[in-house]
């Protein structure tokens, strides 16, 4: 590397970077190198150590085995610097403070590497706990509460988290000021959840579940729930209790979201043939005043009310039967969880008779537990092959009044006896029952459907719903109300 002019004479200051810019570049290049290659680069390591010592920070910041918490424990004065580290800072009147930018780059590199360079191979319970602690420091650096982003609540209304997705107001490259990562908060939250799920998958989950303190720190996610459901028969004692607690936490969170979507959907028309219930909450004050205006006493300035008017609240509903058939093979776990919860919500609606069937190569009638998604999921057995004909054998006898029945079939439709199953589905459709084939019921809308079935359902006049769960909610509410 050629020596560059760092003087302040004519033509020097404008062209040559100062020492702080060089220091910052060294730290950023080390950060990138370690993120994409786990092998240590000796030249970058020694240069970074010199930079850290020059600016008065502890060499422990460069130790990949040291958590942010352990560094802060040894150097408590750094705690305040990590809080809000990656939020936008107003520029000084005199311009950029390059020395402060180097210090922030060193601290940010520590947090970013500890969170995003999660390595490979088996993960121990201690390593997971350390990563979770580092993730909390990362959330604090972004101006969030610990656990906020992994819980999916970050991003709304946060200063600096607006519509753009750029890295910062100065449009920096490797050598520029620290990027404003707070703008990326909506995308960072799911990424942290994905990394945590990957770490859990790489470790002995039973070891984590056996430790109540560690299990309580797990963030419920679809990938974690899938593992718990697959392994539940091998758990006992404390581990089983912690697994059930995690499943219930996730079920409760998803239930709240889906219940809101159901309540926002359309409902039946008002039934004016039923007299309104004469209770105070149904009192129509505006109509009561309007109808009694002829009784107004100008002298006494009083309105004498001869009759009270009430609002109609009863809605026209017809007893309906909802039969939900869910493929519980390994590829459909997301749909299994979502539809089990959705079925329980509809089971709570008046005059809706919900039946729930799960199947792989065998079918299981879960109707007695349809109102409780937690208990339903504990009775499922994920994995195995797929044979929808066994589920159809359970579903068909339940179609007593086809005109008042809707059959929702959730699967990727990669079936063993596909012609036989399709023929029976077409018979259900022709009987007058509403048949709704669903290829995926996930929050993201992603899913794969057997093209053979997709084309035949389209020709049948019952195209596959494959997308966001809101589509299924809308279809069901339209039919059931």
Coordinates of C-alpha atoms in Angstrom, one line a residue:
X1 CA 0.0 0.0 0.0
X2 CA 1.5 3.4 -1.0
X3 CA 1.8 6.0 1.6
X4 CA -0.8 8.8 1.1
X5 CA -0.6 12.4 1.8
X6 CA -2.5 13.2 5.0
X7 CA -1.3 16.8 5.3
X8 CA -3.5 19.8 5.0
X9 CA -1.7 21.6 2.2
X10 CA -3.2 22.4 -1.2
X11 CA -4.6 19.3 -2.8
X12 CA -3.9 17.1 0.2
X13 CA -6.8 17.2 2.6
X14 CA -9.6 16.8 -0.1
X15 CA -8.1 13.7 -1.7
X16 CA -6.6 11.6 1.1
X17 CA -8.6 9.8 3.8
X18 CA -7.5 10.5 7.4
X19 CA -6.4 7.9 9.9
X20 CA -9.8 7.4 11.3
X21 CA -11.3 6.6 7.9
X22 CA -8.5 3.9 7.5
X23 CA -9.3 2.5 11.0
X24 CA -13.0 2.3 10.2
X25 CA -12.3 0.5 6.9
X26 CA -10.1 -2.1 8.7
X27 CA -12.9 -2.9 11.1
X28 CA -15.5 -3.1 8.3
X29 CA -13.4 -5.4 6.2
X30 CA -12.8 -7.7 9.2
X31 CA -16.6 -7.7 9.8
X32 CA -17.3 -8.7 6.2
X33 CA -14.6 -11.3 6.1
X34 CA -15.8 -13.0 9.3
X35 CA -19.5 -12.9 8.2
X36 CA -18.8 -14.7 4.9
X37 CA -15.7 -16.9 5.8
X38 CA -15.2 -18.5 9.3
X39 CA -11.5 -18.8 8.7
X40 CA -9.5 -16.1 10.5
X41 CA -7.6 -13.6 8.4
X42 CA -4.4 -12.9 10.4
X43 CA -3.6 -9.6 8.7
X44 CA -7.1 -8.2 9.4
X45 CA -7.1 -9.5 12.9
X46 CA -3.8 -7.9 13.8
X47 CA -4.7 -4.6 12.1
X48 CA -8.1 -4.6 13.9
X49 CA -6.4 -5.3 17.3
X50 CA -4.2 -2.3 16.7
X51 CA -7.2 -0.1 15.9
X52 CA -9.1 -1.2 19.0
X53 CA -6.1 -0.6 21.3
X54 CA -5.5 2.8 19.6
X55 CA -9.0 4.0 20.4
X56 CA -9.0 2.8 24.0
X57 CA -11.4 -0.2 23.7
X58 CA -10.7 -3.6 25.2
X59 CA -9.3 -6.4 22.9
X60 CA -12.1 -8.7 24.2
X61 CA -14.3 -7.0 21.5
X62 CA -12.5 -9.1 18.9
X63 CA -12.9 -12.4 20.8
X64 CA -15.6 -14.3 18.9
X65 CA -16.1 -16.6 22.0
X66 CA -16.9 -13.7 24.3
X67 CA -20.6 -12.6 24.5
X68 CA -21.5 -8.9 24.5
X69 CA -22.8 -9.4 28.0
X70 CA -19.5 -10.8 29.3
X71 CA -17.7 -7.8 27.8
X72 CA -20.1 -5.4 29.4
X73 CA -19.7 -7.2 32.7
X74 CA -16.0 -6.7 32.6
X75 CA -16.3 -3.1 31.3
X76 CA -19.6 -1.7 32.6
X77 CA -18.9 1.7 31.1
X78 CA -19.6 0.2 27.6
X79 CA -23.3 -0.6 28.4
X80 CA -24.5 2.9 27.7
X81 CA -22.6 2.9 24.4
X82 CA -24.3 -0.3 23.1
X83 CA -27.8 1.1 23.9
X84 CA -29.1 2.8 20.7
X85 CA -25.7 2.2 19.0
X86 CA -27.3 1.7 15.6
X87 CA -29.9 4.4 15.7
X88 CA -29.4 7.6 13.7
X89 CA -27.3 10.3 15.3
X90 CA -27.6 14.0 14.5
X91 CA -24.6 15.4 12.8
X92 CA -22.5 17.9 14.8
X93 CA -22.4 21.4 13.5
X94 CA -18.7 21.0 12.6
X95 CA -19.5 17.9 10.4
X96 CA -18.8 14.2 11.0
X97 CA -17.0 13.1 14.2
X98 CA -14.8 10.5 12.5
X99 CA -13.2 9.3 15.8
X100 CA -16.6 8.6 17.3
X101 CA -17.6 6.7 14.1
X102 CA -14.5 4.4 14.5
X103 CA -15.6 3.6 18.1
X104 CA -19.2 2.9 17.0
X105 CA -17.9 0.7 14.2
X106 CA -15.8 -1.4 16.6
X107 CA -18.8 -1.9 19.0
X108 CA -21.3 -2.6 16.2
X109 CA -18.9 -5.2 14.6
X110 CA -19.0 -7.1 17.9
X111 CA -22.7 -7.2 18.1
X112 CA -23.3 -8.0 14.4
X113 CA -20.7 -10.8 14.4
X114 CA -22.0 -12.4 17.5
X115 CA -25.6 -12.4 16.2
X116 CA -25.2 -13.2 12.5
X117 CA -22.0 -15.3 12.4
X118 CA -23.7 -18.2 14.1
X119 CA -21.3 -20.9 12.8
X120 CA -22.2 -24.5 12.0
X121 CA -22.3 -27.8 13.7
X122 CA -23.9 -28.9 16.9
X123 CA -25.1 -26.2 19.3
X124 CA -25.0 -26.6 23.1
X125 CA -27.6 -25.1 25.5
X126 CA -24.9 -22.7 26.7
X127 CA -24.2 -21.5 23.1
X128 CA -27.9 -20.9 22.5
X129 CA -28.3 -18.9 25.8
X130 CA -25.3 -16.8 24.8
X131 CA -26.7 -16.1 21.3
X132 CA -30.0 -15.1 22.8
X133 CA -28.2 -12.7 25.1
X134 CA -26.3 -11.2 22.2
X135 CA -29.6 -10.9 20.2
X136 CA -31.0 -8.9 23.1
X137 CA -28.0 -6.5 23.0
X138 CA -28.5 -6.2 19.2
X139 CA -32.1 -5.3 19.8
X140 CA -31.1 -2.7 22.3
X141 CA -28.5 -1.3 19.8
X142 CA -31.4 -0.8 17.4
X143 CA -33.4 1.1 20.0
X144 CA -35.8 -1.8 20.8
X145 CA -36.6 -3.6 24.0
X146 CA -34.9 -7.0 24.5
X147 CA -36.9 -9.7 22.8
X148 CA -39.1 -7.2 20.9
X149 CA -37.9 -8.0 17.3
X150 CA -37.9 -11.8 17.8
X151 CA -41.5 -11.5 19.1
X152 CA -42.5 -9.9 15.8
X153 CA -43.6 -6.6 17.3
X154 CA -40.8 -4.3 16.1
X155 CA -40.9 -1.6 13.5
X156 CA -44.3 0.0 14.0
X157 CA -44.1 3.7 14.7
X158 CA -40.4 3.7 15.6
X159 CA -38.3 6.7 14.8
X160 CA -36.0 6.0 11.9
X161 CA -37.9 2.9 10.9
X162 CA -39.8 4.5 8.1
X163 CA -40.5 3.5 4.6
X164 CA -37.0 3.5 3.1
X165 CA -34.8 0.5 3.0
X166 CA -31.5 2.3 2.4
X167 CA -28.6 1.9 4.7
X168 CA -28.3 5.4 5.9
X169 CA -28.6 9.1 5.1
X170 CA -25.0 9.3 3.9
X171 CA -25.3 6.4 1.4
X172 CA -22.1 4.7 2.7
X173 CA -20.0 2.0 1.4
X174 CA -17.5 -0.2 3.4
X175 CA -15.6 2.8 4.5
X176 CA -18.4 5.2 5.4
X177 CA -20.2 5.9 8.6
X178 CA -22.2 3.2 10.4
X179 CA -25.3 2.3 8.4
X180 CA -28.7 3.3 9.9
X181 CA -30.0 -0.3 10.4
X182 CA -33.1 0.9 12.2
X183 CA -34.7 1.4 8.8
X184 CA -34.5 -2.3 8.3
X185 CA -36.2 -3.3 11.5
X186 CA -39.3 -4.9 9.8
X187 CA -37.0 -7.3 7.9
X188 CA -34.5 -7.9 10.8
X189 CA -37.1 -9.3 13.2
X190 CA -38.0 -12.4 11.0
X191 CA -34.3 -12.9 10.2
X192 CA -33.4 -13.1 13.9
X193 CA -36.3 -15.6 14.4
X194 CA -34.9 -17.7 11.6
X195 CA -31.4 -17.7 13.0
X196 CA -32.7 -18.7 16.4
X197 CA -34.8 -21.5 14.9
X198 CA -31.7 -22.8 13.1
X199 CA -29.7 -22.9 16.3
X200 CA -32.5 -24.8 18.0
X201 CA -32.6 -27.3 15.1
X202 CA -28.8 -27.8 15.5
X203 CA -28.9 -28.7 19.2
X204 CA -30.5 -31.3 21.3
X205 CA -33.9 -29.7 21.9
X206 CA -34.6 -32.0 24.8
X207 CA -31.6 -30.5 26.6
X208 CA -33.1 -27.0 26.3
X209 CA -36.6 -28.2 27.4
X210 CA -35.2 -29.8 30.5
X211 CA -34.0 -26.4 31.7
X212 CA -37.0 -24.3 32.6
X213 CA -35.0 -21.0 32.5
X214 CA -33.6 -21.7 29.1
X215 CA -36.9 -23.0 27.7
X216 CA -38.7 -19.9 28.9
X217 CA -36.4 -17.8 26.7
X218 CA -37.2 -19.7 23.5
X219 CA -39.2 -17.7 21.0
X220 CA -42.2 -19.7 19.8
X221 CA -42.1 -20.1 16.0
X222 CA -43.5 -22.4 13.4
X223 CA -40.2 -24.3 13.0
X224 CA -39.9 -24.7 16.8
X225 CA -43.5 -25.9 17.1
X226 CA -42.9 -28.4 14.3
X227 CA -40.0 -29.9 16.2
X228 CA -42.0 -30.0 19.4
X229 CA -44.9 -31.8 17.7
X230 CA -42.6 -34.3 16.1
X231 CA -40.8 -35.0 19.4
X232 CA -43.6 -34.8 21.9
X233 CA -44.0 -38.5 22.3
X234 CA -40.4 -38.8 23.4
X235 CA -40.7 -36.1 26.1
X236 CA -41.6 -36.5 29.7
X237 CA -41.6 -34.6 33.0
X238 CA -40.2 -31.1 33.0
X239 CA -39.3 -31.2 29.3
X240 CA -42.8 -32.2 28.3
X241 CA -44.4 -29.5 30.5
X242 CA -42.1 -26.8 28.9
X243 CA -42.9 -28.1 25.4
X244 CA -46.6 -27.8 26.1
X245 CA -46.1 -24.3 27.5
X246 CA -44.3 -23.2 24.3
X247 CA -47.0 -24.8 22.1
X248 CA -49.8 -23.0 24.0
X249 CA -47.9 -19.7 23.8
X250 CA -47.7 -20.0 20.1
X251 CA -51.3 -21.2 19.7
X252 CA -52.6 -18.2 21.8
X253 CA -50.6 -15.7 19.7
X254 CA -51.8 -17.1 16.4
X255 CA -55.4 -17.5 17.7
X256 CA -55.5 -13.8 18.6
X257 CA -54.5 -12.8 15.1
X258 CA -56.9 -15.2 13.3
X259 CA -59.8 -14.3 15.6
X260 CA -59.4 -10.6 14.6
X261 CA -59.4 -11.6 10.9
X262 CA -62.6 -13.6 11.4
X263 CA -64.3 -10.8 13.3
X264 CA -63.4 -8.3 10.6
X265 CA -65.0 -10.4 7.9
X266 CA -68.6 -9.9 6.8
X267 CA -71.5 -11.2 9.0
X268 CA -75.1 -12.2 8.2
X269 CA -77.9 -9.7 7.5
X270 CA -80.0 -8.3 10.3
X271 CA -83.1 -10.4 11.0
X272 CA -85.9 -7.9 11.3
X273 CA -88.5 -10.7 11.8
X274 CA -87.1 -11.1 15.4
X275 CA -88.2 -8.3 17.8
X276 CA -85.2 -6.4 19.1
X277 CA -84.2 -7.2 22.7
X278 CA -85.5 -4.4 25.0
X279 CA -82.3 -3.8 26.9
X280 CA -80.4 -0.5 27.4
X281 CA -77.5 -1.4 25.1
X282 CA -79.9 -1.8 22.2
X283 CA -81.7 1.6 22.8
X284 CA -81.8 3.7 19.6
X285 CA -81.6 7.2 21.2
X286 CA -81.7 9.1 17.9
X287 CA -84.8 7.3 16.6
X288 CA -86.5 7.6 20.0
X289 CA -86.0 11.4 20.1
X290 CA -87.1 11.8 16.4
X291 CA -90.3 9.8 16.9
X292 CA -91.3 11.7 20.0
X293 CA -90.6 15.3 18.8
X294 CA -94.3 15.9 18.7
X295 CA -94.3 15.7 22.5
X296 CA -91.9 18.5 22.9
X297 CA -93.0 21.1 25.6
X298 CA -91.5 24.5 24.6
X299 CA -92.4 26.2 27.9
X300 CA -90.9 23.5 30.1
X301 CA -88.3 22.7 27.6
X302 CA -88.9 19.0 28.1
X303 CA -89.4 16.1 25.7
X304 CA -92.1 13.6 26.9
X305 CA -91.3 10.1 25.6
X306 CA -94.3 7.9 24.8
X307 CA -92.4 5.0 23.2
X308 CA -88.8 3.7 23.3
X309 CA -87.2 2.4 20.1
X310 CA -84.6 -0.4 20.0
X311 CA -82.0 -1.5 17.4
X312 CA -82.3 -5.0 15.8
X313 CA -79.2 -7.0 16.6
X314 CA -80.3 -10.5 15.6
X315 CA -78.8 -11.7 12.4
X316 CA -80.1 -14.3 9.9
X317 CA -78.1 -17.5 10.3
X318 CA -78.6 -21.0 9.1
X319 CA -77.2 -24.0 11.0
X320 CA -74.1 -24.9 8.9
X321 CA -71.7 -27.8 9.1
X322 CA -68.0 -27.1 8.5
X323 CA -65.9 -30.2 7.8
X324 CA -62.1 -29.4 7.8
X325 CA -59.8 -32.1 6.5
X326 CA -56.1 -31.5 7.0
X327 CA -53.1 -33.3 5.6
X328 CA -50.8 -33.8 8.6
X329 CA -47.8 -35.1 6.5
X330 CA -44.5 -33.4 7.2
X331 CA -44.8 -30.9 4.3
X332 CA -48.1 -29.4 5.7
X333 CA -47.2 -28.6 9.3
X334 CA -47.8 -24.9 8.8
X335 CA -51.2 -25.5 7.4
X336 CA -52.0 -28.1 10.2
X337 CA -51.3 -25.5 12.9
X338 CA -53.1 -22.6 11.3
X339 CA -56.2 -24.6 10.2
X340 CA -56.5 -26.3 13.6
X341 CA -56.6 -22.9 15.2
X342 CA -59.0 -21.6 12.6
X343 CA -61.4 -24.5 13.1
X344 CA -61.5 -23.8 16.8
X345 CA -62.5 -20.2 16.2
X346 CA -65.3 -21.2 13.9
X347 CA -66.4 -23.8 16.4
X348 CA -67.1 -20.9 18.7
X349 CA -69.5 -19.2 16.3
X350 CA -73.3 -19.8 16.9
X351 CA -75.0 -22.4 14.8
X352 CA -71.7 -23.7 13.2
X353 CA -71.1 -27.4 13.6
X354 CA -67.4 -28.0 13.1
X355 CA -65.8 -31.3 12.4
X356 CA -62.0 -31.8 12.1
X357 CA -60.2 -34.7 10.4
X358 CA -56.4 -35.1 10.2
X359 CA -54.7 -37.7 8.0
X360 CA -51.5 -39.1 6.5
X361 CA -51.8 -42.8 5.6
X362 CA -54.4 -43.1 8.4
X363 CA -57.2 -40.7 9.4
X364 CA -58.0 -39.3 12.8
X365 CA -61.3 -37.7 13.8
X366 CA -60.4 -34.8 16.0
X367 CA -63.9 -33.4 16.3
X368 CA -64.2 -33.8 20.0
X369 CA -61.3 -31.4 20.5
X370 CA -62.0 -29.1 17.6
X371 CA -62.8 -26.2 20.0
X372 CA -59.3 -26.5 21.6
X373 CA -56.4 -26.2 19.2
X374 CA -53.9 -26.9 21.9
X375 CA -55.4 -30.3 22.7
X376 CA -55.9 -31.0 19.0
X377 CA -52.3 -30.4 18.1
X378 CA -51.1 -32.6 21.0
X379 CA -53.1 -35.5 19.3
X380 CA -51.6 -35.0 15.9
X381 CA -48.8 -37.1 14.6
X382 CA -46.8 -35.3 11.9
X383 CA -45.0 -37.1 9.1
X384 CA -45.6 -40.2 7.1
X385 CA -47.1 -40.7 3.7
X386 CA -50.4 -39.4 2.3
X387 CA -53.6 -41.2 1.5
X388 CA -56.6 -38.9 1.3
X389 CA -59.0 -41.8 0.6
X390 CA -58.9 -42.8 4.3
X391 CA -59.9 -39.2 5.3
X392 CA -62.7 -39.2 2.7
X393 CA -64.1 -42.4 4.3
X394 CA -64.5 -40.4 7.5
X395 CA -65.7 -37.2 5.9
X396 CA -68.4 -38.4 3.6
X397 CA -70.8 -39.8 6.3
X398 CA -70.7 -36.4 8.0
X399 CA -72.4 -34.7 4.9
X400 CA -76.0 -35.2 6.0
X401 CA -77.4 -32.0 4.4
X402 CA -75.1 -31.1 1.4
X403 CA -76.7 -27.7 0.8
X404 CA -75.7 -26.6 4.4
X405 CA -72.3 -28.2 4.4
X406 CA -68.8 -26.9 3.4
X407 CA -65.9 -29.2 3.1
X408 CA -62.4 -27.6 3.4
X409 CA -59.6 -29.9 2.2
X410 CA -56.1 -28.7 3.0
X411 CA -53.3 -30.5 1.3
X412 CA -50.5 -30.2 -1.3
X413 CA -52.5 -33.1 -3.0
X414 CA -49.4 -35.2 -3.7
X415 CA -51.5 -38.4 -3.3
X416 CA -50.9 -42.1 -3.8
X417 CA -54.4 -42.9 -5.2
X418 CA -55.1 -39.6 -6.9
X419 CA -57.8 -40.6 -9.4
X420 CA -59.8 -42.4 -6.7
X421 CA -59.6 -39.5 -4.3
X422 CA -60.4 -36.9 -7.0
X423 CA -63.5 -38.9 -8.1
X424 CA -64.8 -38.9 -4.5
X425 CA -64.1 -35.1 -4.2
X426 CA -66.0 -34.4 -7.4
X427 CA -68.9 -36.5 -6.0
X428 CA -69.0 -34.3 -2.9
X429 CA -69.0 -31.2 -5.1
X430 CA -71.8 -32.5 -7.3
X431 CA -73.9 -33.4 -4.2
X432 CA -74.5 -29.7 -3.5
X433 CA -72.0 -29.3 -0.7
X434 CA -69.5 -26.5 -1.1
X435 CA -66.0 -28.1 -1.6
X436 CA -63.0 -25.8 -1.0
X437 CA -59.6 -27.3 -1.9
X438 CA -56.8 -25.4 -0.2
X439 CA -53.1 -25.7 -1.2
X440 CA -51.6 -23.7 1.6
X441 CA -52.8 -21.9 4.6
X442 CA -49.8 -20.0 5.9
X443 CA -49.0 -16.5 7.0
X444 CA -46.7 -16.0 4.0
X445 CA -48.9 -17.6 1.4
X446 CA -46.2 -19.9 0.1
X447 CA -47.1 -23.5 -0.8
X448 CA -46.8 -26.2 -3.5
X449 CA -49.8 -27.9 -5.1
X450 CA -49.8 -31.0 -7.3
X451 CA -50.5 -29.6 -10.9
X452 CA -52.6 -32.7 -11.7
X453 CA -55.1 -31.9 -9.0
X454 CA -54.9 -28.1 -9.6
X455 CA -56.0 -28.5 -13.2
X456 CA -58.9 -30.9 -12.4
X457 CA -60.2 -28.7 -9.6
X458 CA -60.2 -25.8 -11.9
X459 CA -62.2 -27.8 -14.5
X460 CA -64.6 -28.9 -11.7
X461 CA -65.3 -25.2 -10.9
X462 CA -63.7 -25.4 -7.5
X463 CA -60.2 -23.8 -8.0
X464 CA -57.6 -24.3 -5.4
X465 CA -57.1 -21.6 -2.8
X466 CA -53.4 -21.2 -2.4
X467 CA -52.3 -18.1 -0.6
X468 CA -52.7 -16.1 2.5
X469 CA -55.0 -17.5 5.2
X470 CA -57.2 -14.4 4.9
X471 CA -58.6 -15.9 1.6
X472 CA -59.9 -18.9 3.4
X473 CA -61.3 -16.8 6.2
X474 CA -63.2 -14.8 3.6
X475 CA -64.5 -17.9 1.8
X476 CA -65.8 -19.5 5.0
X477 CA -67.4 -16.4 6.4
X478 CA -69.2 -15.8 3.1
X479 CA -70.7 -19.3 3.1
X480 CA -71.4 -19.7 6.8
X481 CA -73.1 -16.4 7.3

